[in-house]
Amino acid sequence: MSEASAARPSRAPLDPVTILAAIGGVVAWAGVVLPAALSHRRAEVPVVWWLLSVIVLVCFVMLSDALLRPHPTDRWAMVVGVAAALGANLVWGVDQIAPVFLVLLAGACGWSLQTRGLVVLGVFLVLGLMGILVLKGGTIVWAVVYGALIFFASLMVDVVVRSARERDTSAAVARELELTNARLVQTNADLAATQARLAEVSAADERLRIARELHDSMGNQVTTLSLTLELIARHTTPETEGLVADARALAAGLIRDVRGAVTQLRDGPVSLRDKITRTARSLPRPAVSLDLDATLDEVSRTRADAVCRVVQESLTNAAKHAQADHAWVNVHRRDGWIDVSVRDDGQGADPITPGHGLVGMTERVAALDGTVQWSSVPGQGFSVVARIPDLAS
């Protein structure tokens, strides 16, 4: 009995199985005491036996609460309860049903002791009962019968307790895995957004490099050619004047084309279709079906960023909060608007409490004179609809 009750982890309060077991134990205790109280031989029962019976009941109730709320006094409750149960059998009733007290205490100790401690306790109780029976002239058969009941009660409670502990541990692990999975989904979405941004920056840097090369090499050469033609024009003859004029016009047109190419490379359109596709493919779930307008790559950078933010935030919510298996993304340009629709088959919510993601998404779209609406029905998924004025780059 040296193993403290703290060896058992506490469980949630008001456990119905434990409460029913405690009630059953009290009824069993009453099944020992009431026959003695109602018997015509009750005058033969010593007063100390009644006192010890009450002590057994008090210790049993204290130990019944030990699994729910372990307390330092549990150790003393076991010691006092076992001593009182053995004492009651020694005083009176060992040849009747007083050994039931030992079975009750053994079962109650199963809520506080580990398996090894229960085996030691069972051996101690059986030996104590055998000694009392020998002392009182009783038969050892009762020691075997009640000994079997003692081991059965204590070890059965031990099995139930270990099963409950494993169940609670599994539930805690499942909750931790769910939280970890949600964090991984969010991290994956953030990484996808970072990758998309890096790809965009890389493409922008490449366009800027090409623009500089065009400006520094071809631009300077064409400008030099134009100046040379201007000098030649001052010394032309009537026969060559038309040819020089045509050459100067071609040079001027070439200068305009080079400048236009440089401008387009520096401020080129964002590949919105690629960004949305990368965002959808970066998530392990939900599976995403895409329906994208073929001309999305023509929208301006600011509007492309807003559209991508709506899609990214909606898919992240579908994965993190809605536990969706499938999502549908539709982005189209029509009648001067960019229409964005994202819906999923998740668990839905009612009412909807907007988080930082939905609020930030709405503010970004509102800054472009657009609108965002969302709706959800429990068990029927979540949908986001955004409309942004379409200004092509």
PDB file of N, CA and C in Angstrom, residues 166-225:
ATOM      1  N   GLU A 166      -6.417   5.424 -20.661  1.00  0.00           N
ATOM      2  CA  GLU A 166      -6.005   5.327 -22.061  1.00  0.00           C
ATOM      3  C   GLU A 166      -6.965   6.092 -22.970  1.00  0.00           C
ATOM      4  N   ARG A 167      -8.260   6.037 -22.634  1.00  0.00           N
ATOM      5  CA  ARG A 167      -9.239   6.766 -23.439  1.00  0.00           C
ATOM      6  C   ARG A 167      -9.025   8.271 -23.329  1.00  0.00           C
ATOM      7  N   ASP A 168      -8.767   8.741 -22.113  1.00  0.00           N
ATOM      8  CA  ASP A 168      -8.510  10.169 -21.928  1.00  0.00           C
ATOM      9  C   ASP A 168      -7.228  10.593 -22.629  1.00  0.00           C
ATOM     10  N   THR A 169      -6.197   9.730 -22.557  1.00  0.00           N
ATOM     11  CA  THR A 169      -4.942  10.048 -23.240  1.00  0.00           C
ATOM     12  C   THR A 169      -5.141  10.110 -24.745  1.00  0.00           C
ATOM     13  N   SER A 170      -5.906   9.160 -25.280  1.00  0.00           N
ATOM     14  CA  SER A 170      -6.174   9.162 -26.723  1.00  0.00           C
ATOM     15  C   SER A 170      -6.940  10.408 -27.137  1.00  0.00           C
ATOM     16  N   ALA A 171      -7.906  10.810 -26.307  1.00  0.00           N
ATOM     17  CA  ALA A 171      -8.663  12.022 -26.627  1.00  0.00           C
ATOM     18  C   ALA A 171      -7.766  13.249 -26.603  1.00  0.00           C
ATOM     19  N   ALA A 172      -6.864  13.306 -25.608  1.00  0.00           N
ATOM     20  CA  ALA A 172      -5.945  14.447 -25.536  1.00  0.00           C
ATOM     21  C   ALA A 172      -5.007  14.472 -26.736  1.00  0.00           C
ATOM     22  N   VAL A 173      -4.517  13.290 -27.123  1.00  0.00           N
ATOM     23  CA  VAL A 173      -3.638  13.221 -28.300  1.00  0.00           C
ATOM     24  C   VAL A 173      -4.393  13.631 -29.556  1.00  0.00           C
ATOM     25  N   ALA A 174      -5.657  13.188 -29.663  1.00  0.00           N
ATOM     26  CA  ALA A 174      -6.456  13.554 -30.837  1.00  0.00           C
ATOM     27  C   ALA A 174      -6.665  15.063 -30.912  1.00  0.00           C
ATOM     28  N   ARG A 175      -6.932  15.686 -29.745  1.00  0.00           N
ATOM     29  CA  ARG A 175      -7.105  17.142 -29.740  1.00  0.00           C
ATOM     30  C   ARG A 175      -5.812  17.843 -30.133  1.00  0.00           C
ATOM     31  N   GLU A 176      -4.689  17.341 -29.619  1.00  0.00           N
ATOM     32  CA  GLU A 176      -3.404  17.955 -29.955  1.00  0.00           C
ATOM     33  C   GLU A 176      -3.086  17.789 -31.436  1.00  0.00           C
ATOM     34  N   LEU A 177      -3.407  16.605 -31.983  1.00  0.00           N
ATOM     35  CA  LEU A 177      -3.181  16.385 -33.414  1.00  0.00           C
ATOM     36  C   LEU A 177      -4.052  17.305 -34.256  1.00  0.00           C
ATOM     37  N   GLU A 178      -5.291  17.520 -33.807  1.00  0.00           N
ATOM     38  CA  GLU A 178      -6.176  18.416 -34.549  1.00  0.00           C
ATOM     39  C   GLU A 178      -5.630  19.840 -34.558  1.00  0.00           C
ATOM     40  N   LEU A 179      -5.151  20.298 -33.392  1.00  0.00           N
ATOM     41  CA  LEU A 179      -4.571  21.638 -33.323  1.00  0.00           C
ATOM     42  C   LEU A 179      -3.306  21.730 -34.164  1.00  0.00           C
ATOM     43  N   THR A 180      -2.479  20.680 -34.096  1.00  0.00           N
ATOM     44  CA  THR A 180      -1.253  20.679 -34.895  1.00  0.00           C
ATOM     45  C   THR A 180      -1.571  20.699 -36.374  1.00  0.00           C
ATOM     46  N   ASN A 181      -2.594  19.932 -36.774  1.00  0.00           N
ATOM     47  CA  ASN A 181      -2.976  19.903 -38.185  1.00  0.00           C
ATOM     48  C   ASN A 181      -3.475  21.266 -38.643  1.00  0.00           C
ATOM     49  N   ALA A 182      -4.249  21.939 -37.767  1.00  0.00           N
ATOM     50  CA  ALA A 182      -4.729  23.278 -38.125  1.00  0.00           C
ATOM     51  C   ALA A 182      -3.565  24.248 -38.286  1.00  0.00           C
ATOM     52  N   ARG A 183      -2.572  24.133 -37.374  1.00  0.00           N
ATOM     53  CA  ARG A 183      -1.397  25.002 -37.495  1.00  0.00           C
ATOM     54  C   ARG A 183      -0.609  24.695 -38.762  1.00  0.00           C
ATOM     55  N   LEU A 184      -0.529  23.399 -39.117  1.00  0.00           N
ATOM     56  CA  LEU A 184       0.187  23.027 -40.340  1.00  0.00           C
ATOM     57  C   LEU A 184      -0.520  23.557 -41.580  1.00  0.00           C
ATOM     58  N   VAL A 185      -1.855  23.501 -41.563  1.00  0.00           N
ATOM     59  CA  VAL A 185      -2.609  24.032 -42.706  1.00  0.00           C
ATOM     60  C   VAL A 185      -2.366  25.524 -42.858  1.00  0.00           C
ATOM     61  N   GLN A 186      -2.397  26.244 -41.711  1.00  0.00           N
ATOM     62  CA  GLN A 186      -2.161  27.683 -41.765  1.00  0.00           C
ATOM     63  C   GLN A 186      -0.740  27.976 -42.231  1.00  0.00           C
ATOM     64  N   THR A 187       0.223  27.215 -41.700  1.00  0.00           N
ATOM     65  CA  THR A 187       1.618  27.417 -42.110  1.00  0.00           C
ATOM     66  C   THR A 187       1.802  27.118 -43.584  1.00  0.00           C
ATOM     67  N   ASN A 188       1.138  26.065 -44.063  1.00  0.00           N
ATOM     68  CA  ASN A 188       1.241  25.711 -45.476  1.00  0.00           C
ATOM     69  C   ASN A 188       0.659  26.812 -46.355  1.00  0.00           C
ATOM     70  N   ALA A 189      -0.465  27.376 -45.916  1.00  0.00           N
ATOM     71  CA  ALA A 189      -1.061  28.471 -46.680  1.00  0.00           C
ATOM     72  C   ALA A 189      -0.143  29.692 -46.694  1.00  0.00           C
ATOM     73  N   ASP A 190       0.468  29.981 -45.534  1.00  0.00           N
ATOM     74  CA  ASP A 190       1.402  31.111 -45.480  1.00  0.00           C
ATOM     75  C   ASP A 190       2.611  30.873 -46.380  1.00  0.00           C
ATOM     76  N   LEU A 191       3.104  29.631 -46.384  1.00  0.00           N
ATOM     77  CA  LEU A 191       4.238  29.316 -47.255  1.00  0.00           C
ATOM     78  C   LEU A 191       3.861  29.448 -48.723  1.00  0.00           C
ATOM     79  N   ALA A 192       2.635  29.010 -49.049  1.00  0.00           N
ATOM     80  CA  ALA A 192       2.193  29.135 -50.438  1.00  0.00           C
ATOM     81  C   ALA A 192       2.111  30.596 -50.855  1.00  0.00           C
ATOM     82  N   ALA A 193       1.589  31.429 -49.939  1.00  0.00           N
ATOM     83  CA  ALA A 193       1.513  32.856 -50.254  1.00  0.00           C
ATOM     84  C   ALA A 193       2.908  33.457 -50.416  1.00  0.00           C
ATOM     85  N   THR A 194       3.829  33.019 -49.551  1.00  0.00           N
ATOM     86  CA  THR A 194       5.207  33.523 -49.658  1.00  0.00           C
ATOM     87  C   THR A 194       5.861  33.076 -50.958  1.00  0.00           C
ATOM     88  N   GLN A 195       5.627  31.812 -51.332  1.00  0.00           N
ATOM     89  CA  GLN A 195       6.180  31.319 -52.592  1.00  0.00           C
ATOM     90  C   GLN A 195       5.617  32.083 -53.783  1.00  0.00           C
ATOM     91  N   ALA A 196       4.310  32.344 -53.734  1.00  0.00           N
ATOM     92  CA  ALA A 196       3.709  33.105 -54.831  1.00  0.00           C
ATOM     93  C   ALA A 196       4.305  34.504 -54.910  1.00  0.00           C
ATOM     94  N   ARG A 197       4.505  35.105 -53.740  1.00  0.00           N
ATOM     95  CA  ARG A 197       5.087  36.446 -53.719  1.00  0.00           C
ATOM     96  C   ARG A 197       6.528  36.423 -54.229  1.00  0.00           C
ATOM     97  N   LEU A 198       7.296  35.403 -53.813  1.00  0.00           N
ATOM     98  CA  LEU A 198       8.675  35.291 -54.288  1.00  0.00           C
ATOM     99  C   LEU A 198       8.726  35.077 -55.794  1.00  0.00           C
ATOM    100  N   ALA A 199       7.808  34.239 -56.292  1.00  0.00           N
ATOM    101  CA  ALA A 199       7.770  34.025 -57.740  1.00  0.00           C
ATOM    102  C   ALA A 199       7.432  35.312 -58.472  1.00  0.00           C
ATOM    103  N   GLU A 200       6.500  36.076 -57.881  1.00  0.00           N
ATOM    104  CA  GLU A 200       6.128  37.349 -58.500  1.00  0.00           C
ATOM    105  C   GLU A 200       7.305  38.324 -58.488  1.00  0.00           C
ATOM    106  N   VAL A 201       8.002  38.376 -57.342  1.00  0.00           N
ATOM    107  CA  VAL A 201       9.158  39.274 -57.252  1.00  0.00           C
ATOM    108  C   VAL A 201      10.254  38.844 -58.222  1.00  0.00           C
ATOM    109  N   SER A 202      10.465  37.514 -58.321  1.00  0.00           N
ATOM    110  CA  SER A 202      11.485  37.020 -59.243  1.00  0.00           C
ATOM    111  C   SER A 202      11.155  37.385 -60.678  1.00  0.00           C
ATOM    112  N   ALA A 203       9.863  37.205 -61.042  1.00  0.00           N
ATOM    113  CA  ALA A 203       9.461  37.573 -62.404  1.00  0.00           C
ATOM    114  C   ALA A 203       9.606  39.071 -62.629  1.00  0.00           C
ATOM    115  N   ALA A 204       9.252  39.863 -61.606  1.00  0.00           N
ATOM    116  CA  ALA A 204       9.380  41.318 -61.746  1.00  0.00           C
ATOM    117  C   ALA A 204      10.845  41.720 -61.898  1.00  0.00           C
ATOM    118  N   ASP A 205      11.730  41.067 -61.135  1.00  0.00           N
ATOM    119  CA  ASP A 205      13.161  41.372 -61.267  1.00  0.00           C
ATOM    120  C   ASP A 205      13.676  41.020 -62.655  1.00  0.00           C
ATOM    121  N   GLU A 206      13.202  39.890 -63.184  1.00  0.00           N
ATOM    122  CA  GLU A 206      13.647  39.493 -64.526  1.00  0.00           C
ATOM    123  C   GLU A 206      13.153  40.480 -65.581  1.00  0.00           C
ATOM    124  N   ARG A 207      11.899  40.915 -65.430  1.00  0.00           N
ATOM    125  CA  ARG A 207      11.379  41.908 -66.389  1.00  0.00           C
ATOM    126  C   ARG A 207      12.171  43.206 -66.297  1.00  0.00           C
ATOM    127  N   LEU A 208      12.500  43.600 -65.058  1.00  0.00           N
ATOM    128  CA  LEU A 208      13.253  44.839 -64.885  1.00  0.00           C
ATOM    129  C   LEU A 208      14.648  44.727 -65.502  1.00  0.00           C
ATOM    130  N   ARG A 209      15.276  43.543 -65.368  1.00  0.00           N
ATOM    131  CA  ARG A 209      16.608  43.350 -65.961  1.00  0.00           C
ATOM    132  C   ARG A 209      16.550  43.462 -67.484  1.00  0.00           C
ATOM    133  N   ILE A 210      15.543  42.803 -68.069  1.00  0.00           N
ATOM    134  CA  ILE A 210      15.414  42.865 -69.534  1.00  0.00           C
ATOM    135  C   ILE A 210      15.117  44.289 -69.983  1.00  0.00           C
ATOM    136  N   ALA A 211      14.262  44.992 -69.213  1.00  0.00           N
ATOM    137  CA  ALA A 211      13.933  46.372 -69.576  1.00  0.00           C
ATOM    138  C   ALA A 211      15.176  47.252 -69.553  1.00  0.00           C
ATOM    139  N   ARG A 212      16.013  47.056 -68.543  1.00  0.00           N
ATOM    140  CA  ARG A 212      17.241  47.856 -68.473  1.00  0.00           C
ATOM    141  C   ARG A 212      18.174  47.555 -69.653  1.00  0.00           C
ATOM    142  N   GLU A 213      18.268  46.261 -70.003  1.00  0.00           N
ATOM    143  CA  GLU A 213      19.130  45.909 -71.129  1.00  0.00           C
ATOM    144  C   GLU A 213      18.612  46.510 -72.433  1.00  0.00           C
ATOM    145  N   LEU A 214      17.296  46.458 -72.617  1.00  0.00           N
ATOM    146  CA  LEU A 214      16.725  47.068 -73.824  1.00  0.00           C
ATOM    147  C   LEU A 214      16.994  48.566 -73.857  1.00  0.00           C
ATOM    148  N   HIS A 215      16.799  49.191 -72.685  1.00  0.00           N
ATOM    149  CA  HIS A 215      16.992  50.638 -72.638  1.00  0.00           C
ATOM    150  C   HIS A 215      18.454  51.013 -72.849  1.00  0.00           C
ATOM    151  N   ASP A 216      19.364  50.253 -72.210  1.00  0.00           N
ATOM    152  CA  ASP A 216      20.778  50.623 -72.258  1.00  0.00           C
ATOM    153  C   ASP A 216      21.439  50.272 -73.585  1.00  0.00           C
ATOM    154  N   SER A 217      21.016  49.186 -74.208  1.00  0.00           N
ATOM    155  CA  SER A 217      21.672  48.761 -75.451  1.00  0.00           C
ATOM    156  C   SER A 217      20.896  49.207 -76.682  1.00  0.00           C
ATOM    157  N   MET A 218      19.759  48.578 -76.917  1.00  0.00           N
ATOM    158  CA  MET A 218      18.996  48.904 -78.120  1.00  0.00           C
ATOM    159  C   MET A 218      18.479  50.327 -78.099  1.00  0.00           C
ATOM    160  N   GLY A 219      18.063  50.807 -76.928  1.00  0.00           N
ATOM    161  CA  GLY A 219      17.548  52.177 -76.868  1.00  0.00           C
ATOM    162  C   GLY A 219      18.592  53.195 -77.267  1.00  0.00           C
ATOM    163  N   ASN A 220      19.789  53.030 -76.726  1.00  0.00           N
ATOM    164  CA  ASN A 220      20.859  53.970 -77.078  1.00  0.00           C
ATOM    165  C   ASN A 220      21.241  53.873 -78.554  1.00  0.00           C
ATOM    166  N   GLN A 221      21.270  52.650 -79.076  1.00  0.00           N
ATOM    167  CA  GLN A 221      21.640  52.471 -80.476  1.00  0.00           C
ATOM    168  C   GLN A 221      20.603  53.084 -81.414  1.00  0.00           C
ATOM    169  N   VAL A 222      19.346  52.899 -81.110  1.00  0.00           N
ATOM    170  CA  VAL A 222      18.300  53.475 -81.958  1.00  0.00           C
ATOM    171  C   VAL A 222      18.322  54.999 -81.866  1.00  0.00           C
ATOM    172  N   THR A 223      18.564  55.515 -80.673  1.00  0.00           N
ATOM    173  CA  THR A 223      18.656  56.980 -80.534  1.00  0.00           C
ATOM    174  C   THR A 223      19.831  57.526 -81.347  1.00  0.00           C
ATOM    175  N   THR A 224      20.954  56.828 -81.285  1.00  0.00           N
ATOM    176  CA  THR A 224      22.120  57.244 -82.091  1.00  0.00           C
ATOM    177  C   THR A 224      21.802  57.195 -83.582  1.00  0.00           C
ATOM    178  N   LEU A 225      21.088  56.141 -83.995  1.00  0.00           N
ATOM    179  CA  LEU A 225      20.687  56.042 -85.402  1.00  0.00           C
ATOM    180  C   LEU A 225      19.798  57.206 -85.805  1.00  0.00           C
TER     181      LEU A 225
END
